[in-house]
Short mmCIF file of C-alpha atoms in Angstrom, two decimals:
data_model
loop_
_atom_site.label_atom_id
_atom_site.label_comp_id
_atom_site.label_asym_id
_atom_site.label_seq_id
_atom_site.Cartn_x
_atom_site.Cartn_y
_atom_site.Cartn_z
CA UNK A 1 0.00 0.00 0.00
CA UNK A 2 2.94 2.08 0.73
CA UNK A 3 4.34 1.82 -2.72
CA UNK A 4 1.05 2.30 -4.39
CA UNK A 5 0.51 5.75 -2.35
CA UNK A 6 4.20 6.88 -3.38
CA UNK A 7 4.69 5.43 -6.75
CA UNK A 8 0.99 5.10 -7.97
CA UNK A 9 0.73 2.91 -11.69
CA UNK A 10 0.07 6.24 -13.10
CA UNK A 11 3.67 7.57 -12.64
CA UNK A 12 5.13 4.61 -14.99
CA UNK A 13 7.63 6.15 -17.00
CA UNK A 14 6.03 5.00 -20.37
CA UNK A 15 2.35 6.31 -19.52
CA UNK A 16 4.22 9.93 -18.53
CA UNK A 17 5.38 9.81 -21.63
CA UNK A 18 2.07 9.74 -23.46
CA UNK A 19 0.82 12.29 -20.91
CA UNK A 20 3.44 14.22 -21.73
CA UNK A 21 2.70 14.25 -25.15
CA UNK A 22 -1.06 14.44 -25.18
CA UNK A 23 -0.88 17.96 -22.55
CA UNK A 24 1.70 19.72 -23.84
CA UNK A 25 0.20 22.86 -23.99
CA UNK A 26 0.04 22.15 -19.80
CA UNK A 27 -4.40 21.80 -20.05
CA UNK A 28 -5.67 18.48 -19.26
CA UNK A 29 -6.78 16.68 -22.24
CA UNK A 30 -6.61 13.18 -21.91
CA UNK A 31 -7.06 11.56 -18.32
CA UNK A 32 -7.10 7.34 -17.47
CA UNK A 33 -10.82 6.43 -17.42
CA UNK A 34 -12.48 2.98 -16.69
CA UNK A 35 -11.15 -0.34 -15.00
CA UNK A 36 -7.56 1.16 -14.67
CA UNK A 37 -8.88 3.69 -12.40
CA UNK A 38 -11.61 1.90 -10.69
CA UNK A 39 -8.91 -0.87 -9.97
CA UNK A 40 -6.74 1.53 -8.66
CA UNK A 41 -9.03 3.36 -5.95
CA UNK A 42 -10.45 0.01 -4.92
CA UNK A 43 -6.71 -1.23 -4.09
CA UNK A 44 -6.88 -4.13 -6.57
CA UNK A 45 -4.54 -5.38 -9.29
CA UNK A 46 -4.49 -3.31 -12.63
CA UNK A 47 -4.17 -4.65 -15.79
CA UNK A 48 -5.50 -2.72 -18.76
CA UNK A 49 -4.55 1.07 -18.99
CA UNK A 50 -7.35 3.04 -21.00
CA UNK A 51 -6.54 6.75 -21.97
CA UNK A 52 -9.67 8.75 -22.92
CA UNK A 53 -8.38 12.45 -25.45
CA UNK A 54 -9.88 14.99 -26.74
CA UNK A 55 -8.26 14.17 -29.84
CA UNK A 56 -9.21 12.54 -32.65
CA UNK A 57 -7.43 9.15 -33.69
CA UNK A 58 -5.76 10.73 -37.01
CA UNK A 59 -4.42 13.67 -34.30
CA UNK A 60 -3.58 10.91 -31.79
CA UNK A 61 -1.24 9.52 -34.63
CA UNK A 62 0.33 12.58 -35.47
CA UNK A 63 1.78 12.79 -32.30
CA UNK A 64 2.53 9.48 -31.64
CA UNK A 65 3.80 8.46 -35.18
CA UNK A 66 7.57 9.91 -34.63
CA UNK A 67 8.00 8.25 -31.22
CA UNK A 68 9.03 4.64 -29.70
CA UNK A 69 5.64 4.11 -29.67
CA UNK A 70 3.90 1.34 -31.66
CA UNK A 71 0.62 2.55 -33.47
CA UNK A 72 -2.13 0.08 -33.59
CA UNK A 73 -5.00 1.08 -35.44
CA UNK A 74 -6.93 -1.42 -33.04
CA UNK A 75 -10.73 0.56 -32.90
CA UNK A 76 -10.07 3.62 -35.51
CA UNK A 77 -14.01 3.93 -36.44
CA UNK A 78 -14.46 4.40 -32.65
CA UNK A 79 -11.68 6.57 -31.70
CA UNK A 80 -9.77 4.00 -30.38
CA UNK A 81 -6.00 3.47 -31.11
CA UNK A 82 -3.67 1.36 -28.85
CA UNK A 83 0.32 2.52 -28.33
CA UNK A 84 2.67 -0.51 -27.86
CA UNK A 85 5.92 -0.63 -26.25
CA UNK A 86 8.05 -3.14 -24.56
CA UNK A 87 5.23 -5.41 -24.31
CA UNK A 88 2.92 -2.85 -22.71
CA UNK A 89 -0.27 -1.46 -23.91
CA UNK A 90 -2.07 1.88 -23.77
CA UNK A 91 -5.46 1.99 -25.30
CA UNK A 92 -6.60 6.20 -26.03
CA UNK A 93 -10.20 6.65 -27.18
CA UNK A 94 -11.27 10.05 -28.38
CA UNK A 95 -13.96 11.21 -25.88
CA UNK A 96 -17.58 10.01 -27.83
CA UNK A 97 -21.18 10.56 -28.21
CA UNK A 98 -23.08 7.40 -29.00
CA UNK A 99 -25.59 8.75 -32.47
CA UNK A 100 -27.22 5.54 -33.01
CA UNK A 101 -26.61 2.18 -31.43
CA UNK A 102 -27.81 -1.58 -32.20
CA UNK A 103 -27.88 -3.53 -29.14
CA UNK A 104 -23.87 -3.92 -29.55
CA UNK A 105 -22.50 -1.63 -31.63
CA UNK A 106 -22.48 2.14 -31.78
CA UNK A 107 -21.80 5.05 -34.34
CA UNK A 108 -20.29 7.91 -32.53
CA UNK A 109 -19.67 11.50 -32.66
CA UNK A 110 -16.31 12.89 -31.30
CA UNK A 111 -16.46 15.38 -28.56
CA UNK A 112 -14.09 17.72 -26.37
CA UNK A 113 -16.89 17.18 -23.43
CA UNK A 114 -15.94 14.86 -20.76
CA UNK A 115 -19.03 14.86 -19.33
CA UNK A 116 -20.86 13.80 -22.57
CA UNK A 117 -18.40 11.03 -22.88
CA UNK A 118 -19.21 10.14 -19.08
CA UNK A 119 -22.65 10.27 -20.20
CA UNK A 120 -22.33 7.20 -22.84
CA UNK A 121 -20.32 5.16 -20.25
CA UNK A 122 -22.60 2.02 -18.76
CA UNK A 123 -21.91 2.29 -15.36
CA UNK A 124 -20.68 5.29 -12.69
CA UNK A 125 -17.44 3.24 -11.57
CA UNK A 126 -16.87 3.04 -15.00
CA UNK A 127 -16.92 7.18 -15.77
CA UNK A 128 -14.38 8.17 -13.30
CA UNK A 129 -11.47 10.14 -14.93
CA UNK A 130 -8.13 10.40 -13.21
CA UNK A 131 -5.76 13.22 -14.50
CA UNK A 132 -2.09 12.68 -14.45
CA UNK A 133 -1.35 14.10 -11.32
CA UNK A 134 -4.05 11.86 -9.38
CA UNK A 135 -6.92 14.18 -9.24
CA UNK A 136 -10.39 12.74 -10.25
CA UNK A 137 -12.69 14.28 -11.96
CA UNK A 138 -16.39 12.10 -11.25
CA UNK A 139 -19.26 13.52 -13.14
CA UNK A 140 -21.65 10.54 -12.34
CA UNK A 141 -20.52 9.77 -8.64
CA UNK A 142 -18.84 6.38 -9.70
CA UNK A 143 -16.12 7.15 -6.47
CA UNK A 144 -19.00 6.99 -4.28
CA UNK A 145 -20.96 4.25 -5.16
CA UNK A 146 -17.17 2.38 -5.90
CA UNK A 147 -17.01 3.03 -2.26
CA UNK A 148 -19.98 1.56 -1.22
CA UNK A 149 -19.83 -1.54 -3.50
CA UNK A 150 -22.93 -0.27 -5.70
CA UNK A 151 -23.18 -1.15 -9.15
CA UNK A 152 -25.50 1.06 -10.89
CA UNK A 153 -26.22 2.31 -14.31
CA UNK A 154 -26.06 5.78 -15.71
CA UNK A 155 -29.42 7.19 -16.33
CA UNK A 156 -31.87 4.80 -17.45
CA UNK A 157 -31.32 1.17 -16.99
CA UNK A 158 -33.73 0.31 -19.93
CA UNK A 159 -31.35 2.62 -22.40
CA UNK A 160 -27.85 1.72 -21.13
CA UNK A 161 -28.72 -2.09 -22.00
CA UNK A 162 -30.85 -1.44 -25.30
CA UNK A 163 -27.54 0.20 -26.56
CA UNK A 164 -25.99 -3.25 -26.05
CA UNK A 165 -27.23 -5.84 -24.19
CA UNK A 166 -23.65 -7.19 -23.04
CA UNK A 167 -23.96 -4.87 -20.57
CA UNK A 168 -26.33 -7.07 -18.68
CA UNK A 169 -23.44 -9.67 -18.35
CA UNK A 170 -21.27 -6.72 -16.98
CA UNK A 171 -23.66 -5.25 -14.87
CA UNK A 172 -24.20 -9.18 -13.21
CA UNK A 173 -19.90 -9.71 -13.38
CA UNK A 174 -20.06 -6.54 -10.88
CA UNK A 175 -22.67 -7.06 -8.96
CA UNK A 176 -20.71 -10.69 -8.04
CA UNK A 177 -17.30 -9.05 -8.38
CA UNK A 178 -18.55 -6.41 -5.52
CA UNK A 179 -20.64 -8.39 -3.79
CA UNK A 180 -23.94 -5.89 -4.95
CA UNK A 181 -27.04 -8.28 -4.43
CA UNK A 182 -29.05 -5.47 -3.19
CA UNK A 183 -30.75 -4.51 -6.56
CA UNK A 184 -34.10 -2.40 -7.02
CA UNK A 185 -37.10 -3.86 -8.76
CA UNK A 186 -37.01 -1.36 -11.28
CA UNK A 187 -33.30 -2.58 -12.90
CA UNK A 188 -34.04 -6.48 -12.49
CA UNK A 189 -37.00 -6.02 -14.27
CA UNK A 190 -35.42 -4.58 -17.17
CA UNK A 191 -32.88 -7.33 -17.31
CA UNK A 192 -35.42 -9.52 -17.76
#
């Protein structure tokens, strides 16, 4: 716990880098989003490290393509591209608007809004943003209800899984990962 308060994941050398390069002009935009940072608060082990931008993927490139850094055009049409080095991975997504989903895929809209991307995001301890010096920014309370083991959706239930239904399998992963058996009427229904 001691090294994780000192020399916290986001301090490796290869993901300053990339912060470096993303806020040069010293304003904060891009920040680690998702399991990374959910992981972290909650004191568990972190594996995948997801950058969200306000860049776009061809920008993201630009400034990436005369580095160390591997580009990987792994999720272009979704504003996804992942940087590769020494065996490590860095996934940055352009912060999105979903314009029209399918039950499992969605066309987006790129934003500069980091609420709006929160917004899109399935669950709250999913949209917590953590800047590169450790400060959070929480639009949707995800810290909270993190802290109290609560998984809950953002906004309506009904919406969040007609956008794509593999969010019921996440939402059920959490509820056993966190122990969250305490659900309202209102959200099983909908599942079902």
């Amino acid at each position: 716990n001691i090294k994780k308060f000192l020399f916290p994941f986001y301090k490796d050398q290869k993901l300053k880098e990339i912060f470096k390069i993303l806020n040069q002009d010293k304003k904060t935009n891009a920040m680690l989003v998702g399991g990374c940072v959910r992981n972290f608060l909650n004191n568990e082990e972190i594996g995948d490290i997801d950058i969200t931008t306000i860049f776009t993927p061809n920008e993201i490139i630009k400034k990436f393509s005369n580095t160390e850094f591997k580009i990987i055009k792994s999720g272009i049409d979704h504003g996804t591209i992942t940087l590769s080095r020494d065996g490590t991975n860095f996934e940055i997504t352009t912060l999105r608007e979903d314009v029209l989903t399918d039950g499992r895929h969605a066309k987006v809209s790129f934003t500069k809004d980091w609420k709006a991307d929160s917004e899109r995001r399935d669950f709250t301890i999913n949209a917590i943003y953590l800047d590169q010096f450790g400060k959070i920014f929480d639009p949707q309370n995800g810290a909270q209800n993190l802290k109290e083991k609560k998984i809950k959706f953002i906004g309506d239930p009904k919406k969040r899984i007609e956008e794509d239904y593999l969010r019921i399998l996440r939402f059920l992963r959490f509820s056993i990962q966190y122990k969250d058996f305490d659900k309202d009427d209102q959200t099983l229904k909908v599942i079902k």
